[in-house]
PDB file of C-alpha atoms in Angstrom:
ATOM      1  CA  MET D   1       0.089   0.061  -0.088  1.00 49.00           C
ATOM      2  CA  SER D   2       1.201   3.290  -0.938  1.00 55.00           C
ATOM      3  CA  SER D   3       2.666   5.676   2.102  1.00 68.00           C
ATOM      4  CA  ASN D   4       1.005   8.706  -0.217  1.00 89.00           C
ATOM      5  CA  LEU D   5      -2.279   7.043   0.172  1.00 95.00           C
ATOM      6  CA  PHE D   6      -3.348  10.058   2.653  1.00 96.00           C
ATOM      7  CA  ASP D   7      -1.129  12.455   1.045  1.00 97.00           C
ATOM      8  CA  VAL D   8      -2.836  15.952  -0.028  1.00 98.00           C
ATOM      9  CA  THR D   9       0.258  17.936  -0.682  1.00 98.00           C
ATOM     10  CA  GLY D  10      -0.213  20.543  -3.457  1.00 98.00           C
ATOM     11  CA  LYS D  11      -3.783  19.949  -3.921  1.00 98.00           C
ATOM     12  CA  VAL D  12      -5.791  23.172  -4.732  1.00 98.00           C
ATOM     13  CA  VAL D  13      -8.351  23.279  -2.287  1.00 98.00           C
ATOM     14  CA  PHE D  14     -11.304  25.663  -1.886  1.00 99.00           C
ATOM     15  CA  ILE D  15     -13.113  26.278   1.204  1.00 98.00           C
ATOM     16  CA  THR D  16     -16.053  28.590   2.064  1.00 98.00           C
ATOM     17  CA  GLY D  17     -17.010  29.503   5.510  1.00 98.00           C
ATOM     18  CA  GLY D  18     -13.380  29.669   6.297  1.00 98.00           C
ATOM     19  CA  ALA D  19     -13.186  32.864   8.628  1.00 97.00           C
ATOM     20  CA  GLY D  20     -14.250  31.015  11.761  1.00 95.00           C
ATOM     21  CA  GLY D  21     -15.248  27.555  13.354  1.00 95.00           C
ATOM     22  CA  ILE D  22     -15.045  24.480  11.494  1.00 97.00           C
ATOM     23  CA  GLY D  23     -14.079  26.148   8.242  1.00 98.00           C
ATOM     24  CA  ALA D  24     -10.824  27.895   9.706  1.00 97.00           C
ATOM     25  CA  ALA D  25      -9.827  24.232  11.521  1.00 98.00           C
ATOM     26  CA  MET D  26     -10.193  22.811   8.041  1.00 98.00           C
ATOM     27  CA  ALA D  27      -7.951  25.781   6.355  1.00 98.00           C
ATOM     28  CA  ALA D  28      -5.387  25.109   9.224  1.00 98.00           C
ATOM     29  CA  GLY D  29      -5.748  21.346   8.789  1.00 98.00           C
ATOM     30  CA  PHE D  30      -5.230  21.390   5.144  1.00 98.00           C
ATOM     31  CA  SER D  31      -2.637  24.081   5.085  1.00 98.00           C
ATOM     32  CA  ALA D  32      -0.656  21.932   7.841  1.00 98.00           C
ATOM     33  CA  ALA D  33      -0.899  18.677   5.256  1.00 98.00           C
ATOM     34  CA  GLY D  34       0.917  20.905   2.533  1.00 98.00           C
ATOM     35  CA  ALA D  35      -2.438  21.827   0.317  1.00 98.00           C
ATOM     36  CA  ILE D  36      -2.857  25.051  -1.620  1.00 98.00           C
ATOM     37  CA  VAL D  37      -5.405  26.665   0.480  1.00 98.00           C
ATOM     38  CA  TYR D  38      -8.147  29.341  -0.594  1.00 98.00           C
ATOM     39  CA  ALA D  39     -10.268  30.052   2.434  1.00 98.00           C
ATOM     40  CA  ALA D  40     -13.458  32.012   1.488  1.00 98.00           C
ATOM     41  CA  ASP D  41     -16.030  33.972   3.570  1.00 98.00           C
ATOM     42  CA  ARG D  42     -18.293  36.901   3.122  1.00 97.00           C
ATOM     43  CA  ALA D  43     -16.670  38.952   6.111  1.00 96.00           C
ATOM     44  CA  GLN D  44     -13.711  40.367   4.194  1.00 96.00           C
ATOM     45  CA  ASP D  45     -12.003  41.359   7.734  1.00 97.00           C
ATOM     46  CA  ALA D  46     -12.285  38.187   9.397  1.00 97.00           C
ATOM     47  CA  ILE D  47     -11.227  35.970   6.423  1.00 98.00           C
ATOM     48  CA  LYS D  48      -7.981  38.092   6.350  1.00 98.00           C
ATOM     49  CA  ALA D  49      -7.487  38.009  10.138  1.00 98.00           C
ATOM     50  CA  THR D  50      -7.878  34.232   9.807  1.00 97.00           C
ATOM     51  CA  ALA D  51      -5.463  34.029   7.211  1.00 97.00           C
ATOM     52  CA  VAL D  52      -2.974  36.402   9.009  1.00 97.00           C
ATOM     53  CA  LYS D  53      -3.278  33.974  12.026  1.00 96.00           C
ATOM     54  CA  LEU D  54      -2.441  30.622  10.301  1.00 96.00           C
ATOM     55  CA  ASP D  55       0.554  32.166   8.582  1.00 94.00           C
ATOM     56  CA  GLY D  56       3.706  30.130   9.097  1.00 89.00           C
ATOM     57  CA  GLU D  57       1.555  26.869  10.327  1.00 88.00           C
ATOM     58  CA  GLY D  58       1.869  25.468   7.186  1.00 95.00           C
ATOM     59  CA  THR D  59       1.492  26.632   3.490  1.00 97.00           C
ATOM     60  CA  PRO D  60      -0.054  30.188   3.112  1.00 96.00           C
ATOM     61  CA  VAL D  61      -3.591  30.631   3.385  1.00 98.00           C
ATOM     62  CA  ILE D  62      -4.997  32.738   0.648  1.00 98.00           C
ATOM     63  CA  PRO D  63      -8.194  34.588   1.903  1.00 98.00           C
ATOM     64  CA  VAL D  64     -11.109  35.342  -0.232  1.00 98.00           C
ATOM     65  CA  GLU D  65     -13.904  37.365  -0.074  1.00 98.00           C
ATOM     66  CA  LEU D  66     -17.133  35.698  -1.461  1.00 98.00           C
ATOM     67  CA  ASP D  67     -20.797  35.634  -0.729  1.00 98.00           C
ATOM     68  CA  VAL D  68     -21.297  32.219  -1.586  1.00 98.00           C
ATOM     69  CA  THR D  69     -25.189  33.220  -2.999  1.00 98.00           C
ATOM     70  CA  ASP D  70     -23.733  35.308  -5.811  1.00 98.00           C
ATOM     71  CA  ALA D  71     -23.192  33.026  -8.545  1.00 98.00           C
ATOM     72  CA  ASP D  72     -21.260  35.764 -10.996  1.00 98.00           C
ATOM     73  CA  THR D  73     -18.814  36.767  -8.159  1.00 98.00           C
ATOM     74  CA  ALA D  74     -17.981  33.054  -7.679  1.00 98.00           C
ATOM     75  CA  SER D  75     -17.918  32.290 -10.996  1.00 98.00           C
ATOM     76  CA  ARG D  76     -15.008  35.191 -11.474  1.00 98.00           C
ATOM     77  CA  VAL D  77     -13.139  33.945  -8.257  1.00 98.00           C
ATOM     78  CA  PHE D  78     -12.988  30.273  -9.555  1.00 98.00           C
ATOM     79  CA  ASP D  79     -11.795  31.839 -12.733  1.00 98.00           C
ATOM     80  CA  ASP D  80      -9.180  33.548 -10.923  1.00 98.00           C
ATOM     81  CA  VAL D  81      -7.857  30.409  -8.693  1.00 98.00           C
ATOM     82  CA  ILE D  82      -7.690  28.074 -11.985  1.00 98.00           C
ATOM     83  CA  ALA D  83      -5.775  30.743 -13.886  1.00 98.00           C
ATOM     84  CA  GLU D  84      -3.232  30.984 -10.890  1.00 98.00           C
ATOM     85  CA  ARG D  85      -3.101  27.210 -10.182  1.00 98.00           C
ATOM     86  CA  GLY D  86      -4.629  25.543 -13.086  1.00 98.00           C
ATOM     87  CA  ARG D  87      -7.479  23.688 -11.485  1.00 98.00           C
ATOM     88  CA  ILE D  88      -9.217  23.334  -8.222  1.00 98.00           C
ATOM     89  CA  ASP D  89      -8.888  20.002  -6.740  1.00 98.00           C
ATOM     90  CA  VAL D  90     -11.223  20.111  -3.628  1.00 99.00           C
ATOM     91  CA  LEU D  91     -14.310  22.114  -2.847  1.00 99.00           C
ATOM     92  CA  VAL D  92     -15.389  22.427   0.579  1.00 99.00           C
ATOM     93  CA  ASN D  93     -18.659  23.926   0.849  1.00 98.00           C
ATOM     94  CA  ASN D  94     -18.876  24.809   4.458  1.00 98.00           C
ATOM     95  CA  ALA D  95     -20.657  28.200   4.520  1.00 98.00           C
ATOM     96  CA  GLY D  96     -23.941  28.211   6.478  1.00 96.00           C
ATOM     97  CA  ILE D  97     -25.732  30.172   9.145  1.00 94.00           C
ATOM     98  CA  LYS D  98     -27.916  29.231  11.966  1.00 89.00           C
ATOM     99  CA  SER D  99     -31.632  30.058  12.149  1.00 89.00           C
ATOM    100  CA  ASP D 100     -34.736  29.464  14.349  1.00 88.00           C
ATOM    101  CA  GLN D 101     -37.911  29.781  11.866  1.00 91.00           C
ATOM    102  CA  SER D 102     -41.065  27.478  12.599  1.00 88.00           C
ATOM    103  CA  ALA D 103     -42.364  25.696   9.584  1.00 87.00           C
ATOM    104  CA  ILE D 104     -45.647  26.786  10.420  1.00 89.00           C
ATOM    105  CA  LEU D 105     -45.070  30.423  11.662  1.00 90.00           C
ATOM    106  CA  GLY D 106     -41.663  31.319  10.551  1.00 92.00           C
ATOM    107  CA  ASP D 107     -40.855  34.514   8.633  1.00 95.00           C
ATOM    108  CA  LEU D 108     -40.812  33.342   4.867  1.00 96.00           C
ATOM    109  CA  ASP D 109     -38.274  35.689   4.026  1.00 97.00           C
ATOM    110  CA  ARG D 110     -36.030  34.730   6.713  1.00 96.00           C
ATOM    111  CA  TRP D 111     -36.672  30.770   5.631  1.00 95.00           C
ATOM    112  CA  HIS D 112     -35.840  31.374   1.962  1.00 97.00           C
ATOM    113  CA  ARG D 113     -32.599  33.175   3.027  1.00 97.00           C
ATOM    114  CA  THR D 114     -31.434  30.219   5.179  1.00 96.00           C
ATOM    115  CA  GLN D 115     -32.024  27.642   2.224  1.00 97.00           C
ATOM    116  CA  LYS D 116     -30.092  29.966  -0.169  1.00 98.00           C
ATOM    117  CA  ILE D 117     -27.013  30.423   2.000  1.00 98.00           C
ATOM    118  CA  ASN D 118     -27.124  26.847   3.367  1.00 97.00           C
ATOM    119  CA  SER D 119     -28.582  24.865   0.445  1.00 97.00           C
ATOM    120  CA  GLU D 120     -28.500  26.681  -2.782  1.00 98.00           C
ATOM    121  CA  SER D 121     -24.726  27.968  -2.552  1.00 98.00           C
ATOM    122  CA  VAL D 122     -23.686  24.195  -2.423  1.00 98.00           C
ATOM    123  CA  LEU D 123     -25.469  23.558  -5.746  1.00 98.00           C
ATOM    124  CA  ILE D 124     -24.205  27.083  -7.212  1.00 98.00           C
ATOM    125  CA  LEU D 125     -20.555  26.547  -6.259  1.00 98.00           C
ATOM    126  CA  SER D 126     -20.239  22.610  -7.244  1.00 98.00           C
ATOM    127  CA  ARG D 127     -21.859  23.226 -10.403  1.00 98.00           C
ATOM    128  CA  LEU D 128     -19.428  25.990 -11.388  1.00 98.00           C
ATOM    129  CA  VAL D 129     -16.212  24.275  -9.732  1.00 98.00           C
ATOM    130  CA  ILE D 130     -17.348  21.105 -12.180  1.00 98.00           C
ATOM    131  CA  ALA D 131     -17.817  23.030 -15.204  1.00 98.00           C
ATOM    132  CA  LYS D 132     -14.844  24.827 -14.806  1.00 98.00           C
ATOM    133  CA  SER D 133     -12.319  22.550 -13.713  1.00 98.00           C
ATOM    134  CA  MET D 134     -13.349  19.095 -12.262  1.00 98.00           C
ATOM    135  CA  ARG D 135     -15.183  18.235 -15.637  1.00 98.00           C
ATOM    136  CA  VAL D 136     -11.757  17.615 -17.095  1.00 97.00           C
ATOM    137  CA  HIS D 137      -9.521  16.935 -13.945  1.00 96.00           C
ATOM    138  CA  GLY D 138     -11.590  15.558 -11.643  1.00 98.00           C
ATOM    139  CA  GLY D 139     -11.742  16.386  -8.170  1.00 98.00           C
ATOM    140  CA  ARG D 140     -13.375  15.864  -4.899  1.00 98.00           C
ATOM    141  CA  ILE D 141     -16.586  17.812  -3.023  1.00 99.00           C
ATOM    142  CA  ILE D 142     -17.142  17.757   0.506  1.00 99.00           C
ATOM    143  CA  ASN D 143     -20.197  19.408   2.047  1.00 98.00           C
ATOM    144  CA  THR D 144     -21.174  20.392   5.777  1.00 97.00           C
ATOM    145  CA  GLY D 145     -24.006  18.606   6.522  1.00 95.00           C
ATOM    146  CA  SER D 146     -25.775  18.180  10.108  1.00 92.00           C
ATOM    147  CA  SER D 147     -26.403  14.854  11.823  1.00 87.00           C
ATOM    148  CA  VAL D 148     -28.760  15.899  14.164  1.00 76.00           C
ATOM    149  CA  SER D 149     -30.788  18.780  12.223  1.00 73.00           C
ATOM    150  CA  SER D 150     -30.880  16.382   8.887  1.00 64.00           C
ATOM    151  CA  ARG D 151     -33.588  14.575  11.042  1.00 64.00           C
ATOM    152  CA  ALA D 152     -35.487  17.962  11.080  1.00 53.00           C
ATOM    153  CA  ALA D 153     -38.195  18.209  13.413  1.00 48.00           C
ATOM    154  CA  VAL D 154     -36.920  14.983  15.798  1.00 50.00           C
ATOM    155  CA  PHE D 155     -33.942  17.166  16.870  1.00 51.00           C
ATOM    156  CA  ASN D 156     -35.477  20.699  16.105  1.00 52.00           C
ATOM    157  CA  TYR D 157     -35.282  21.281  20.060  1.00 49.00           C
ATOM    158  CA  GLN D 158     -31.286  21.419  19.866  1.00 56.00           C
ATOM    159  CA  ALA D 159     -30.329  21.892  16.405  1.00 56.00           C
ATOM    160  CA  GLY D 160     -31.714  24.840  15.096  1.00 67.00           C
ATOM    161  CA  GLY D 161     -34.994  26.082  13.544  1.00 86.00           C
ATOM    162  CA  ALA D 162     -37.235  23.957  11.315  1.00 88.00           C
ATOM    163  CA  ASP D 163     -35.674  26.004   8.159  1.00 91.00           C
ATOM    164  CA  TYR D 164     -32.062  25.408   9.223  1.00 90.00           C
ATOM    165  CA  CYS D 165     -33.125  21.996   9.723  1.00 89.00           C
ATOM    166  CA  PHE D 166     -34.791  21.451   6.162  1.00 91.00           C
ATOM    167  CA  SER D 167     -31.506  23.253   4.531  1.00 93.00           C
ATOM    168  CA  LYS D 168     -29.107  20.636   5.856  1.00 92.00           C
ATOM    169  CA  SER D 169     -31.535  17.639   4.817  1.00 92.00           C
ATOM    170  CA  ILE D 170     -31.575  19.358   1.214  1.00 95.00           C
ATOM    171  CA  VAL D 171     -27.467  19.135   2.080  1.00 96.00           C
ATOM    172  CA  HIS D 172     -27.474  15.626   2.293  1.00 96.00           C
ATOM    173  CA  ALA D 173     -29.900  14.690  -0.691  1.00 96.00           C
ATOM    174  CA  LEU D 174     -27.996  16.982  -2.895  1.00 98.00           C
ATOM    175  CA  THR D 175     -24.615  15.533  -1.988  1.00 98.00           C
ATOM    176  CA  GLN D 176     -26.184  12.167  -3.284  1.00 98.00           C
ATOM    177  CA  LEU D 177     -27.369  13.635  -6.366  1.00 98.00           C
ATOM    178  CA  LEU D 178     -24.159  15.728  -7.129  1.00 98.00           C
ATOM    179  CA  ALA D 179     -22.218  12.094  -6.470  1.00 98.00           C
ATOM    180  CA  TYR D 180     -24.531  10.218  -9.142  1.00 98.00           C
ATOM    181  CA  GLU D 181     -23.937  12.539 -11.547  1.00 98.00           C
ATOM    182  CA  GLY D 182     -20.406  13.322 -10.965  1.00 98.00           C
ATOM    183  CA  ALA D 183     -18.968   9.921 -10.906  1.00 98.00           C
ATOM    184  CA  PRO D 184     -18.536   9.677 -14.736  1.00 98.00           C
ATOM    185  CA  LEU D 185     -16.630  12.492 -14.518  1.00 98.00           C
ATOM    186  CA  GLY D 186     -14.354  11.407 -11.820  1.00 98.00           C
ATOM    187  CA  VAL D 187     -15.902  13.785  -9.362  1.00 98.00           C
ATOM    188  CA  LEU D 188     -16.354  12.152  -5.948  1.00 99.00           C
ATOM    189  CA  VAL D 189     -19.100  13.962  -3.660  1.00 99.00           C
ATOM    190  CA  ASN D 190     -19.180  13.064  -0.023  1.00 98.00           C
ATOM    191  CA  ALA D 191     -20.727  15.102   3.009  1.00 98.00           C
ATOM    192  CA  ILE D 192     -19.326  15.522   6.692  1.00 97.00           C
ATOM    193  CA  ALA D 193     -22.257  15.664   8.917  1.00 95.00           C
ATOM    194  CA  PRO D 194     -21.292  17.351  12.648  1.00 93.00           C
ATOM    195  CA  GLY D 195     -23.185  16.852  15.690  1.00 88.00           C
ATOM    196  CA  ILE D 196     -23.118  19.282  18.355  1.00 86.00           C
ATOM    197  CA  VAL D 197     -19.885  21.508  17.945  1.00 88.00           C
ATOM    198  CA  ASP D 198     -18.523  24.441  20.046  1.00 86.00           C
ATOM    199  CA  THR D 199     -18.400  27.362  17.432  1.00 80.00           C
ATOM    200  CA  PRO D 200     -19.427  30.754  17.426  1.00 74.00           C
ATOM    201  CA  MET D 201     -22.303  29.951  15.452  1.00 66.00           C
ATOM    202  CA  HIS D 202     -24.213  28.496  18.635  1.00 59.00           C
ATOM    203  CA  GLY D 203     -23.746  32.002  20.031  1.00 60.00           C
ATOM    204  CA  ARG D 204     -23.255  30.669  23.870  1.00 62.00           C
ATOM    205  CA  PRO D 205     -20.387  30.221  25.889  1.00 66.00           C
ATOM    206  CA  SER D 206     -18.666  26.780  25.483  1.00 70.00           C
ATOM    207  CA  GLU D 207     -19.365  25.778  29.021  1.00 74.00           C
ATOM    208  CA  GLU D 208     -23.360  26.350  28.587  1.00 65.00           C
ATOM    209  CA  THR D 209     -23.007  24.209  25.210  1.00 66.00           C
ATOM    210  CA  ALA D 210     -21.322  21.556  26.813  1.00 74.00           C
ATOM    211  CA  ALA D 211     -23.733  21.604  29.767  1.00 66.00           C
ATOM    212  CA  ARG D 212     -26.881  20.955  27.723  1.00 69.00           C
ATOM    213  CA  HIS D 213     -25.209  18.390  25.282  1.00 70.00           C
ATOM    214  CA  ALA D 214     -22.411  16.556  26.762  1.00 80.00           C
ATOM    215  CA  SER D 215     -24.255  14.083  28.676  1.00 79.00           C
ATOM    216  CA  ARG D 216     -26.291  12.995  25.624  1.00 80.00           C
ATOM    217  CA  ILE D 217     -23.236  12.393  23.654  1.00 88.00           C
ATOM    218  CA  PRO D 218     -21.560   8.706  24.298  1.00 90.00           C
ATOM    219  CA  VAL D 219     -17.975   9.972  23.907  1.00 91.00           C
ATOM    220  CA  GLY D 220     -18.859  12.465  26.708  1.00 91.00           C
ATOM    221  CA  ARG D 221     -18.075  15.651  25.505  1.00 91.00           C
ATOM    222  CA  VAL D 222     -19.234  17.945  22.290  1.00 89.00           C
ATOM    223  CA  GLY D 223     -17.649  18.555  19.343  1.00 92.00           C
ATOM    224  CA  GLN D 224     -14.558  20.941  18.360  1.00 95.00           C
ATOM    225  CA  PRO D 225     -13.709  22.541  15.074  1.00 96.00           C
ATOM    226  CA  HIS D 226     -10.689  20.292  14.754  1.00 97.00           C
ATOM    227  CA  ASP D 227     -12.430  17.155  15.131  1.00 97.00           C
ATOM    228  CA  PHE D 228     -13.661  17.883  11.184  1.00 98.00           C
ATOM    229  CA  VAL D 229     -10.156  18.002   9.970  1.00 98.00           C
ATOM    230  CA  GLY D 230      -9.362  14.454   9.590  1.00 98.00           C
ATOM    231  CA  PRO D 231     -12.569  13.317   7.834  1.00 98.00           C
ATOM    232  CA  ALA D 232     -11.954  16.347   5.567  1.00 98.00           C
ATOM    233  CA  LEU D 233      -8.315  15.316   4.755  1.00 98.00           C
ATOM    234  CA  PHE D 234      -9.440  11.665   4.418  1.00 98.00           C
ATOM    235  CA  LEU D 235     -12.178  12.676   1.826  1.00 98.00           C
ATOM    236  CA  ALA D 236      -9.651  14.821  -0.164  1.00 98.00           C
ATOM    237  CA  SER D 237      -7.172  11.842  -0.368  1.00 98.00           C
ATOM    238  CA  GLU D 238      -6.582   8.851  -2.534  1.00 97.00           C
ATOM    239  CA  GLY D 239      -7.642   6.744   0.577  1.00 98.00           C
ATOM    240  CA  ALA D 240     -11.206   8.021  -0.332  1.00 98.00           C
ATOM    241  CA  ARG D 241     -10.852   7.117  -3.841  1.00 98.00           C
ATOM    242  CA  TYR D 242     -13.878   4.848  -4.051  1.00 98.00           C
ATOM    243  CA  ILE D 243     -16.262   6.500  -1.517  1.00 98.00           C
ATOM    244  CA  SER D 244     -18.955   8.645  -3.080  1.00 98.00           C
ATOM    245  CA  GLY D 245     -22.420   9.849  -2.188  1.00 98.00           C
ATOM    246  CA  GLN D 246     -21.993   9.101   1.382  1.00 98.00           C
ATOM    247  CA  ILE D 247     -22.862  11.251   4.543  1.00 96.00           C
ATOM    248  CA  LEU D 248     -19.974  10.758   7.361  1.00 96.00           C
ATOM    249  CA  HIS D 249     -21.371  11.335  10.461  1.00 93.00           C
ATOM    250  CA  VAL D 250     -19.222  13.066  12.907  1.00 95.00           C
ATOM    251  CA  ASN D 251     -20.832  13.491  16.412  1.00 91.00           C
ATOM    252  CA  GLY D 252     -19.391  11.488  18.878  1.00 92.00           C
ATOM    253  CA  GLY D 253     -21.970   8.578  18.582  1.00 90.00           C
ATOM    254  CA  MET D 254     -24.780  10.984  19.571  1.00 83.00           C
ATOM    255  CA  VAL D 255     -26.465   9.653  16.013  1.00 76.00           C
ATOM    256  CA  MET D 256     -25.638   6.039  15.785  1.00 65.00           C
ATOM    257  CA  GLU D 257     -27.970   5.227  12.587  1.00 55.00           C
ATOM    258  CA  PRO D 258     -26.723   5.894   8.939  1.00 51.00           C
TER     259      PRO D 258
END
């Protein structure tokens, strides 16, 4: 077996939602592993600060300002990356927002915004990267889903509003649809589905998140952003060359059924 099976050195990796939380951890992880990392976020100052913070930890992380719902800008950004590097090997669709809207009584404008950012952006960016690079070169797409919110109302009390739950269910379904259509092109598409994770998205102190959820998680703690680096590196590597259309649940055993 090749010693390079899990090597991602030199791979061109584009990560959305890269300014903080899981996205910043993935940017750091791919950088440390020798990849060429573009980290994108709509918050220009925040993504630049993250790139500066990670400087010297591995390969340079290149900050990109991007609203993932803006297809025209995303198209230009991908063109620029491909002009510089020749291709995009890995797209990590990680950008997302938390919301709290009810299915029956929630505000429809906020509902639609959640779907646009969390779900539609996955389709927009995946279509673009396949058309511009992966149709010729192949590649990997890794989406961020959700272990608990993909179960919709069952876990609604701890995973966000109905709109958020619905959006992540779409991400899981879209992952498999893209995997089916991408396979003949050499494009492998999978999702990482986090459970309860201590990130700024929760908007509460770490101690409160742990107090609410740790006792219900078999491994005895809530997730941390760095817990998702290994799964992402694996899915981007040759070690995962025969894996596509899968939802990899990373939740400390909180949700055990597939």
